Amino acid sequence: MLSFLQLIVTLLAFILSHKYEAIAEYVPPYSSLVVPITKHTDAATPLYSVQFETSWDITRSKIRRFLIDTDAPFIWNDCIVQWNIYPGSCPDNLLCVSPVSCEEYQCTQVRTSISFKNPSCQPETNSSTLPGWGYCTCPVNVVNPITGSCSQGLLNYEDLMLSTSNGMNPFDGIYDVTINGACAPSSSFESFPANVTGVLALSSSPYSFQSFFFQDQVMYRISLCLPSTTSTPGVLFYGNGPKYFKNVDVTSYLSYTPLLKHPDSFGYFIGVSSIVIKKRSIEVPMNTTTKLSTIEPYTTLRTDIYNQVIRRFSMVTKRFRTVKPIAPFGLCYKSYTNGTEYGLKVPDIDFGLENGKKWTVSTANSMKQVTKDVVCLAFVDGGATSEHGIVIGTFQFEDNFVSFDLKNSTFGFSSSLLSKQISCANFNFTTIASN
């Protein structure tokens, strides 16, 4: 017969084992997290941002816009660190967050894990402190993704909030994430669109935003659909599960190709072996890197590749009247004659991928209306010595649904949704009650 003590121990073990089983089996009522994407045209080139609710003064919160950057190693924004935050201690026009000490492991980990150093950045030191703090702060370098300029921010603890979703609508539930980001001075945001005061790290870095999520189902897949207009938002998803636009699960349109690593970048790369225009293949030299960018506005090709594309595209569009190119483009056409639109429909451009799949760039993503009368091929000459042979820019992403599977290192792409009578503006942001 078990002693009374043995009986208690056995009972506790039984309860605890079932408790952890219940935790392991818990399935939340949402399949993804969702954030609207806004297109901005008030900067030098089109850029895209998301908005989060951020903690402010402990008891209050504020909406902030963050520029989407697939290269940034961590989130940073316009804020100040304050060691003793209490209601009323932070000015209304500022965001105050808690500092990370240089003696905390996060400081060392962020600095050592972010090994890709920009030569324009100053060395990081542990010499600064906050009044009344008593500990050294943790300066970290931040790089403006538009200008390339470097400045120093202070590592912080910060809360960001976003909506949960079933893939069809946002729920009224909030997903609260505590991150290690950085507060940077206002001067760091030169050339940003109006009211965009932060950078969202959408990269593969160990300190990107999704690395702070606490559930596997939303940590390892990032999907985005960039809008083609400023009037209606596109959408960013974190997580698995279906994604519905006009009651159609757009994940069913995805084809996949491997994501490739680059030794000096947290960005995303794929293998492109050819560019095909009207059944004629332009071979891409071996070892050519193809980068995916949310900052570059148009697809950039190294000069040797660019010249072949321009030559071939000119041949298959001879029936259209060319005009003097408008920078930064090298091939432009007249789109109106005597007030009548041509209805310019050009052949598709296919990126032939290394695994045999193809990413089709149709007219909506290849031709840019530059003036009322002129439309241009939205591919740019990147120069003879550009670091990457191909950089696929945001114009080619618009109204395409794409997905980064970080667990399986694959990139999913739909090609243009417009051919399905769907656009990135078709996600329904009407909030519904969660279960």
Short mmCIF file of C-alpha atoms in Angstrom, two decimals:
data_model
loop_
_atom_site.label_atom_id
_atom_site.label_comp_id
_atom_site.label_asym_id
_atom_site.label_seq_id
_atom_site.Cartn_x
_atom_site.Cartn_y
_atom_site.Cartn_z
CA MET A 1 0.00 0.00 0.00
CA LEU A 2 1.27 3.49 -0.86
CA SER A 3 2.12 5.76 2.02
CA PHE A 4 0.23 9.01 2.31
CA LEU A 5 3.32 10.96 1.10
CA GLN A 6 3.76 8.65 -1.89
CA LEU A 7 0.09 9.10 -2.73
CA ILE A 8 0.42 12.91 -2.68
CA VAL A 9 3.56 12.80 -4.88
CA THR A 10 1.86 10.45 -7.35
CA LEU A 11 -1.23 12.67 -7.47
CA LEU A 12 0.84 15.83 -8.04
CA ALA A 13 2.81 14.13 -10.81
CA PHE A 14 -0.44 13.07 -12.47
CA ILE A 15 -1.89 16.59 -12.28
CA LEU A 16 1.29 18.24 -13.60
CA SER A 17 1.69 15.81 -16.48
CA HIS A 18 -1.88 16.46 -17.61
CA LYS A 19 -1.42 20.19 -17.14
CA TYR A 20 1.56 20.24 -19.52
CA GLU A 21 -0.28 17.98 -21.95
CA ALA A 22 -3.13 20.49 -21.96
CA ILE A 23 -0.67 23.34 -22.63
CA ALA A 24 0.99 21.39 -25.44
CA GLU A 25 -2.40 20.58 -26.99
CA TYR A 26 -3.75 24.12 -26.69
CA VAL A 27 -4.77 25.46 -30.08
CA PRO A 28 -5.42 29.21 -30.08
CA PRO A 29 -8.55 30.52 -31.85
CA TYR A 30 -6.44 32.36 -34.44
CA SER A 31 -4.21 31.04 -37.23
CA SER A 32 -2.26 34.22 -37.93
CA LEU A 33 -1.50 37.78 -36.93
CA VAL A 34 -2.46 40.54 -39.35
CA VAL A 35 -1.35 44.14 -39.99
CA PRO A 36 -2.43 46.58 -42.75
CA ILE A 37 0.23 47.81 -45.19
CA THR A 38 0.15 51.40 -46.44
CA LYS A 39 1.82 52.60 -49.64
CA HIS A 40 3.54 56.01 -49.42
CA THR A 41 4.36 58.17 -52.44
CA ASP A 42 5.49 61.31 -50.63
CA ALA A 43 9.15 60.20 -50.42
CA ALA A 44 11.68 60.08 -53.28
CA THR A 45 10.45 56.57 -54.19
CA PRO A 46 7.35 54.57 -53.18
CA LEU A 47 7.72 52.94 -49.75
CA TYR A 48 5.52 50.75 -47.57
CA SER A 49 4.76 50.80 -43.87
CA VAL A 50 2.77 48.94 -41.23
CA GLN A 51 1.25 50.38 -38.09
CA PHE A 52 1.44 49.00 -34.57
CA GLU A 53 0.05 50.11 -31.28
CA THR A 54 2.98 50.73 -28.93
CA SER A 55 3.05 50.99 -25.17
CA TRP A 56 3.40 54.52 -23.85
CA ASP A 57 3.84 55.62 -20.29
CA ILE A 58 2.72 52.14 -19.05
CA THR A 59 -0.95 53.17 -18.92
CA ARG A 60 -1.28 54.58 -22.43
CA SER A 61 -0.56 53.53 -25.99
CA LYS A 62 0.11 55.20 -29.32
CA ILE A 63 -0.12 54.20 -33.01
CA ARG A 64 3.25 54.23 -34.78
CA ARG A 65 4.15 53.50 -38.42
CA PHE A 66 7.17 51.34 -39.26
CA LEU A 67 8.86 51.11 -42.65
CA ILE A 68 8.98 47.50 -43.95
CA ASP A 69 12.61 46.41 -44.38
CA THR A 70 13.62 42.84 -45.24
CA ASP A 71 17.26 43.62 -44.38
CA ALA A 72 17.04 45.30 -40.96
CA PRO A 73 18.53 43.20 -38.13
CA PHE A 74 16.13 44.55 -35.47
CA ILE A 75 13.27 47.01 -35.01
CA TRP A 76 14.13 50.62 -34.30
CA ASN A 77 12.02 53.73 -34.00
CA ASP A 78 11.83 57.32 -32.84
CA CYS A 79 11.61 57.04 -29.05
CA ILE A 80 13.57 57.73 -25.88
CA VAL A 81 14.69 55.36 -23.15
CA GLN A 82 13.74 56.31 -19.61
CA TRP A 83 14.77 54.32 -16.59
CA ASN A 84 11.82 55.19 -14.37
CA ILE A 85 8.57 55.33 -16.34
CA TYR A 86 5.38 56.21 -14.49
CA PRO A 87 2.11 57.83 -15.59
CA GLY A 88 2.74 61.40 -16.66
CA SER A 89 6.53 61.08 -16.78
CA CYS A 90 6.73 61.00 -20.58
CA PRO A 91 5.92 64.09 -22.70
CA ASP A 92 2.81 63.68 -24.85
CA ASN A 93 4.73 63.98 -28.13
CA LEU A 94 7.30 61.29 -27.27
CA LEU A 95 7.36 57.53 -26.83
CA CYS A 96 9.21 56.48 -23.67
CA VAL A 97 10.43 52.91 -23.18
CA SER A 98 12.70 51.06 -20.75
CA PRO A 99 16.46 50.75 -21.41
CA VAL A 100 18.55 47.61 -21.69
CA SER A 101 21.73 47.76 -19.60
CA CYS A 102 25.06 46.97 -21.23
CA GLU A 103 25.46 44.35 -18.49
CA GLU A 104 22.39 42.39 -19.60
CA TYR A 105 22.83 39.42 -21.93
CA GLN A 106 20.52 40.97 -24.56
CA CYS A 107 23.07 43.72 -25.16
CA THR A 108 25.90 41.30 -25.83
CA GLN A 109 23.71 38.99 -27.91
CA VAL A 110 22.34 41.74 -30.17
CA ARG A 111 25.80 43.16 -30.80
CA THR A 112 27.47 39.81 -31.47
CA SER A 113 24.65 38.25 -33.50
CA ILE A 114 24.43 41.28 -35.79
CA SER A 115 27.77 40.54 -37.39
CA PHE A 116 27.28 42.46 -40.65
CA LYS A 117 28.95 45.77 -39.89
CA ASN A 118 28.41 48.89 -41.98
CA PRO A 119 31.74 50.71 -42.53
CA SER A 120 30.04 54.06 -41.97
CA CYS A 121 29.07 53.12 -38.39
CA GLN A 122 30.98 54.13 -35.27
CA PRO A 123 32.19 51.54 -32.73
CA GLU A 124 29.71 50.71 -29.98
CA THR A 125 30.85 51.49 -26.44
CA ASN A 126 29.48 51.10 -22.91
CA SER A 127 30.31 54.61 -21.73
CA SER A 128 26.86 56.21 -21.61
CA THR A 129 24.42 56.21 -18.70
CA LEU A 130 21.01 57.74 -17.98
CA PRO A 131 20.51 60.26 -15.14
CA GLY A 132 19.59 58.34 -12.02
CA TRP A 133 19.99 55.01 -13.81
CA GLY A 134 23.29 53.85 -12.34
CA TYR A 135 23.96 51.38 -15.14
CA CYS A 136 25.48 51.80 -18.57
CA THR A 137 23.09 51.83 -21.50
CA CYS A 138 23.51 49.68 -24.62
CA PRO A 139 24.24 51.71 -27.78
CA VAL A 140 23.65 49.85 -31.06
CA ASN A 141 24.12 51.02 -34.63
CA VAL A 142 21.11 51.59 -36.90
CA VAL A 143 21.31 52.11 -40.67
CA ASN A 144 18.79 54.20 -42.57
CA PRO A 145 17.60 51.82 -45.33
CA ILE A 146 16.89 54.70 -47.72
CA THR A 147 20.04 56.82 -47.40
CA GLY A 148 22.46 54.22 -46.01
CA SER A 149 23.55 56.61 -43.27
CA CYS A 150 24.42 55.22 -39.85
CA SER A 151 23.58 56.50 -36.37
CA GLN A 152 23.43 55.09 -32.89
CA GLY A 153 20.37 54.16 -30.90
CA LEU A 154 19.88 52.67 -27.44
CA LEU A 155 18.63 49.13 -27.02
CA ASN A 156 15.28 48.98 -25.24
CA TYR A 157 12.38 46.88 -24.02
CA GLU A 158 9.22 47.76 -25.90
CA ASP A 159 5.69 46.39 -26.28
CA LEU A 160 4.05 46.20 -29.71
CA MET A 161 0.48 45.06 -30.30
CA LEU A 162 -1.16 43.61 -33.40
CA SER A 163 -4.42 41.88 -34.30
CA THR A 164 -5.08 38.15 -34.36
CA SER A 165 -6.93 36.68 -37.34
CA ASN A 166 -8.50 33.56 -38.80
CA GLY A 167 -7.17 34.51 -42.23
CA MET A 168 -10.49 36.10 -43.25
CA ASN A 169 -10.87 39.01 -40.80
CA PRO A 170 -9.00 40.48 -37.85
CA PHE A 171 -10.30 39.42 -34.46
CA ASP A 172 -10.94 41.81 -31.60
CA GLY A 173 -8.18 40.02 -29.67
CA ILE A 174 -4.74 41.60 -29.36
CA TYR A 175 -1.37 39.85 -29.56
CA ASP A 176 1.09 41.69 -27.29
CA VAL A 177 4.81 41.23 -28.00
CA THR A 178 7.69 42.45 -25.83
CA ILE A 179 10.75 43.01 -28.00
CA ASN A 180 14.29 44.27 -27.83
CA GLY A 181 14.46 47.12 -30.30
CA ALA A 182 16.31 50.41 -30.36
CA CYS A 183 15.41 54.05 -29.81
CA ALA A 184 17.06 56.23 -32.45
CA PRO A 185 17.24 60.01 -32.72
CA SER A 186 14.74 61.79 -34.97
CA SER A 187 17.55 62.70 -37.39
CA SER A 188 17.90 58.99 -38.24
CA PHE A 189 14.64 59.07 -40.21
CA GLU A 190 15.77 61.36 -43.00
CA SER A 191 13.95 60.75 -46.31
CA PHE A 192 11.21 58.67 -44.63
CA PRO A 193 7.59 59.22 -45.65
CA ALA A 194 5.53 61.54 -43.46
CA ASN A 195 4.44 60.03 -40.13
CA VAL A 196 6.65 56.95 -40.55
CA THR A 197 8.91 56.91 -37.51
CA GLY A 198 10.26 53.39 -37.29
CA VAL A 199 11.77 50.44 -39.14
CA LEU A 200 10.20 46.97 -39.02
CA ALA A 201 12.80 44.19 -39.24
CA LEU A 202 11.19 41.66 -41.56
CA SER A 203 14.49 39.83 -42.08
CA SER A 204 15.87 36.44 -41.09
CA SER A 205 17.85 37.99 -38.22
CA PRO A 206 17.62 36.32 -34.79
CA TYR A 207 16.35 39.70 -33.50
CA SER A 208 13.77 40.42 -36.21
CA PHE A 209 10.23 41.09 -35.04
CA GLN A 210 8.86 37.55 -35.44
CA SER A 211 11.70 36.09 -33.33
CA PHE A 212 9.96 37.48 -30.23
CA PHE A 213 6.67 35.69 -30.87
CA PHE A 214 5.95 32.94 -28.36
CA GLN A 215 4.09 30.46 -30.58
CA ASP A 216 5.57 28.43 -33.42
CA GLN A 217 2.50 28.84 -35.60
CA VAL A 218 3.17 32.56 -36.07
CA MET A 219 6.96 32.62 -35.84
CA TYR A 220 8.08 30.93 -39.02
CA ARG A 221 5.92 32.21 -41.87
CA ILE A 222 5.69 35.79 -43.10
CA SER A 223 3.30 36.65 -45.96
CA LEU A 224 2.78 40.03 -47.52
CA CYS A 225 0.78 41.63 -50.28
CA LEU A 226 1.94 45.13 -51.24
CA PRO A 227 -0.85 47.47 -52.40
CA SER A 228 -0.58 49.28 -55.73
CA THR A 229 -2.50 52.35 -54.50
CA THR A 230 -2.28 54.69 -51.52
CA SER A 231 -6.05 54.69 -50.99
CA THR A 232 -6.54 51.11 -49.73
CA PRO A 233 -4.18 48.99 -47.63
CA GLY A 234 -2.44 45.76 -48.47
CA VAL A 235 -1.72 43.21 -45.78
CA LEU A 236 1.05 41.55 -43.79
CA PHE A 237 0.45 38.17 -42.15
CA TYR A 238 2.49 36.27 -39.60
CA GLY A 239 1.54 32.62 -39.35
CA ASN A 240 0.28 29.54 -41.12
CA GLY A 241 -3.23 28.80 -42.28
CA PRO A 242 -5.34 30.10 -45.16
CA LYS A 243 -5.41 33.75 -46.24
CA TYR A 244 -8.69 34.85 -47.81
CA PHE A 245 -9.14 37.65 -50.35
CA LYS A 246 -12.71 37.86 -51.73
CA ASN A 247 -13.41 34.50 -50.05
CA VAL A 248 -10.57 32.89 -52.02
CA ASP A 249 -7.63 31.34 -50.17
CA VAL A 250 -4.74 32.98 -52.04
CA THR A 251 -2.22 30.54 -50.54
CA SER A 252 -3.59 28.06 -53.09
CA TYR A 253 -1.98 30.17 -55.84
CA LEU A 254 1.53 29.90 -54.41
CA SER A 255 4.45 28.22 -56.15
CA TYR A 256 7.63 27.68 -54.14
CA THR A 257 11.36 28.01 -54.64
CA PRO A 258 14.22 27.68 -52.10
CA LEU A 259 15.37 30.69 -50.09
CA LEU A 260 19.13 31.09 -50.31
CA LYS A 261 21.51 32.51 -47.72
CA HIS A 262 24.00 35.29 -48.31
CA PRO A 263 27.05 35.49 -46.03
CA ASP A 264 26.75 39.23 -45.42
CA SER A 265 23.00 39.82 -45.19
CA PHE A 266 19.89 38.96 -43.21
CA GLY A 267 17.86 39.61 -46.36
CA TYR A 268 16.17 37.08 -48.64
CA PHE A 269 17.60 35.63 -51.84
CA ILE A 270 16.38 33.20 -54.51
CA GLY A 271 18.06 31.51 -57.47
CA VAL A 272 17.21 32.89 -60.92
CA SER A 273 18.72 30.95 -63.83
CA SER A 274 17.07 32.74 -66.76
CA ILE A 275 14.79 35.57 -67.84
CA VAL A 276 12.34 34.51 -70.55
CA ILE A 277 10.57 36.99 -72.85
CA LYS A 278 8.20 35.57 -75.47
CA LYS A 279 9.82 32.13 -75.47
CA ARG A 280 13.36 33.51 -75.85
CA SER A 281 15.56 32.74 -72.84
CA ILE A 282 18.22 35.11 -71.53
CA GLU A 283 20.64 33.03 -69.48
CA VAL A 284 21.64 34.46 -66.11
CA PRO A 285 25.32 33.78 -65.32
CA MET A 286 25.99 31.17 -62.66
CA ASN A 287 26.58 32.45 -59.13
CA THR A 288 24.43 35.53 -59.84
CA THR A 289 22.66 36.52 -56.61
CA THR A 290 19.01 37.58 -56.76
CA LYS A 291 17.82 39.65 -53.82
CA LEU A 292 14.23 40.39 -52.78
CA SER A 293 13.83 43.99 -51.58
CA THR A 294 11.05 46.00 -49.92
CA ILE A 295 13.06 49.23 -50.32
CA GLU A 296 14.22 49.28 -53.96
CA PRO A 297 11.30 50.59 -56.04
CA TYR A 298 12.02 48.74 -59.30
CA THR A 299 13.82 45.56 -60.30
CA THR A 300 17.49 46.35 -60.85
CA LEU A 301 19.64 44.28 -63.21
CA ARG A 302 23.42 44.26 -63.56
CA THR A 303 24.37 45.93 -66.86
CA ASP A 304 25.22 42.73 -68.75
CA ILE A 305 21.80 41.25 -67.89
CA TYR A 306 19.95 44.55 -68.33
CA ASN A 307 21.24 45.13 -71.86
CA GLN A 308 20.02 41.71 -73.00
CA VAL A 309 16.59 42.26 -71.45
CA ILE A 310 16.21 45.70 -73.08
CA ARG A 311 17.31 44.31 -76.46
CA ARG A 312 14.88 41.41 -76.35
CA PHE A 313 11.97 43.49 -74.99
CA SER A 314 12.48 46.10 -77.72
CA MET A 315 12.24 43.40 -80.37
CA VAL A 316 8.92 42.01 -79.11
CA THR A 317 7.33 45.48 -78.73
CA LYS A 318 8.25 46.95 -82.13
CA ARG A 319 4.62 47.80 -82.83
CA PHE A 320 4.60 50.36 -80.02
CA ARG A 321 6.03 53.84 -80.48
CA THR A 322 9.10 54.49 -78.32
CA VAL A 323 9.89 57.91 -76.83
CA LYS A 324 12.88 59.45 -75.12
CA PRO A 325 13.50 57.49 -71.87
CA ILE A 326 12.64 59.13 -68.56
CA ALA A 327 15.12 58.42 -65.76
CA PRO A 328 15.69 56.01 -64.14
CA PHE A 329 14.20 53.93 -66.97
CA GLY A 330 15.90 53.06 -70.25
CA LEU A 331 12.97 52.04 -72.45
CA CYS A 332 9.75 54.07 -72.69
CA TYR A 333 6.70 54.19 -74.95
CA LYS A 334 3.98 56.63 -75.86
CA SER A 335 0.77 55.45 -74.21
CA TYR A 336 -1.68 57.98 -75.72
CA THR A 337 -2.20 59.37 -79.22
CA ASN A 338 -4.54 62.35 -79.67
CA GLY A 339 -6.05 61.62 -76.27
CA THR A 340 -6.72 57.95 -77.07
CA GLU A 341 -5.02 55.30 -74.96
CA TYR A 342 -3.15 52.59 -76.82
CA GLY A 343 -4.12 49.89 -74.34
CA LEU A 344 -0.48 48.84 -74.05
CA LYS A 345 -0.36 45.10 -73.43
CA VAL A 346 3.17 43.71 -73.55
CA PRO A 347 4.50 40.14 -73.35
CA ASP A 348 5.10 38.60 -69.94
CA ILE A 349 8.59 38.50 -68.45
CA ASP A 350 9.29 35.21 -66.69
CA PHE A 351 11.98 34.73 -64.07
CA GLY A 352 13.09 31.13 -64.57
CA LEU A 353 13.99 29.80 -61.13
CA GLU A 354 16.64 27.24 -60.31
CA ASN A 355 14.12 24.60 -59.25
CA GLY A 356 12.26 24.80 -62.57
CA LYS A 357 9.43 27.09 -61.44
CA LYS A 358 8.75 30.47 -63.03
CA TRP A 359 7.66 33.79 -61.55
CA THR A 360 5.65 35.65 -64.18
CA VAL A 361 5.82 39.44 -64.38
CA SER A 362 2.82 40.62 -66.38
CA THR A 363 2.07 44.07 -67.80
CA ALA A 364 0.77 45.49 -64.49
CA ASN A 365 4.15 44.79 -62.87
CA SER A 366 6.43 45.46 -65.84
CA MET A 367 5.08 48.75 -67.23
CA LYS A 368 5.11 51.93 -65.13
CA GLN A 369 2.95 54.92 -66.09
CA VAL A 370 5.46 57.75 -65.63
CA THR A 371 3.53 60.66 -67.14
CA LYS A 372 0.08 60.99 -68.66
CA ASP A 373 1.48 60.09 -72.09
CA VAL A 374 4.49 57.90 -71.31
CA VAL A 375 4.83 54.39 -69.90
CA CYS A 376 8.22 52.77 -69.22
CA LEU A 377 9.62 49.30 -68.68
CA ALA A 378 10.07 49.23 -64.90
CA PHE A 379 13.51 47.62 -64.91
CA VAL A 380 16.61 49.65 -64.06
CA ASP A 381 20.30 49.38 -64.97
CA GLY A 382 22.18 48.69 -61.73
CA GLY A 383 25.66 49.19 -63.23
CA ALA A 384 28.39 46.83 -64.35
CA THR A 385 29.70 46.08 -60.86
CA SER A 386 26.50 45.93 -58.81
CA GLU A 387 26.78 43.67 -55.76
CA HIS A 388 23.74 41.61 -56.76
CA GLY A 389 23.04 40.70 -60.37
CA ILE A 390 19.28 41.02 -59.80
CA VAL A 391 17.34 42.90 -57.14
CA ILE A 392 13.58 42.38 -57.42
CA GLY A 393 11.92 45.63 -56.34
CA THR A 394 8.59 46.59 -54.88
CA PHE A 395 6.83 47.53 -58.14
CA GLN A 396 7.17 43.90 -59.17
CA PHE A 397 5.72 42.80 -55.79
CA GLU A 398 2.57 44.93 -55.95
CA ASP A 399 -0.64 42.88 -56.11
CA ASN A 400 1.44 39.70 -55.83
CA PHE A 401 0.98 37.49 -52.76
CA VAL A 402 4.34 36.27 -51.44
CA SER A 403 5.29 34.15 -48.45
CA PHE A 404 8.56 33.51 -46.60
CA ASP A 405 8.67 30.11 -44.89
CA LEU A 406 11.57 30.50 -42.48
CA LYS A 407 11.29 26.99 -41.09
CA ASN A 408 11.62 25.25 -44.44
CA SER A 409 13.64 28.03 -46.14
CA THR A 410 11.25 28.44 -49.06
CA PHE A 411 9.76 31.45 -50.85
CA GLY A 412 6.18 31.30 -52.12
CA PHE A 413 4.93 33.56 -54.92
CA SER A 414 1.60 33.87 -56.68
CA SER A 415 2.50 36.07 -59.67
CA SER A 416 -0.09 38.82 -60.25
CA LEU A 417 -3.39 38.38 -58.43
CA LEU A 418 -5.03 40.74 -60.92
CA SER A 419 -5.37 37.89 -63.39
CA LYS A 420 -7.66 36.25 -60.79
CA GLN A 421 -9.70 39.48 -60.40
CA ILE A 422 -8.13 39.92 -56.95
CA SER A 423 -5.81 42.62 -55.60
CA CYS A 424 -3.86 43.15 -52.39
CA ALA A 425 -6.57 45.61 -51.32
CA ASN A 426 -9.14 42.80 -51.07
CA PHE A 427 -8.41 41.55 -47.56
CA ASN A 428 -11.37 42.38 -45.31
CA PHE A 429 -10.12 44.40 -42.31
CA THR A 430 -13.55 44.45 -40.65
CA THR A 431 -12.97 43.28 -37.06
CA ILE A 432 -15.02 40.37 -35.77
CA ALA A 433 -15.34 38.83 -32.30
CA SER A 434 -12.90 36.04 -31.42
CA ASN A 435 -14.18 32.76 -30.00
#
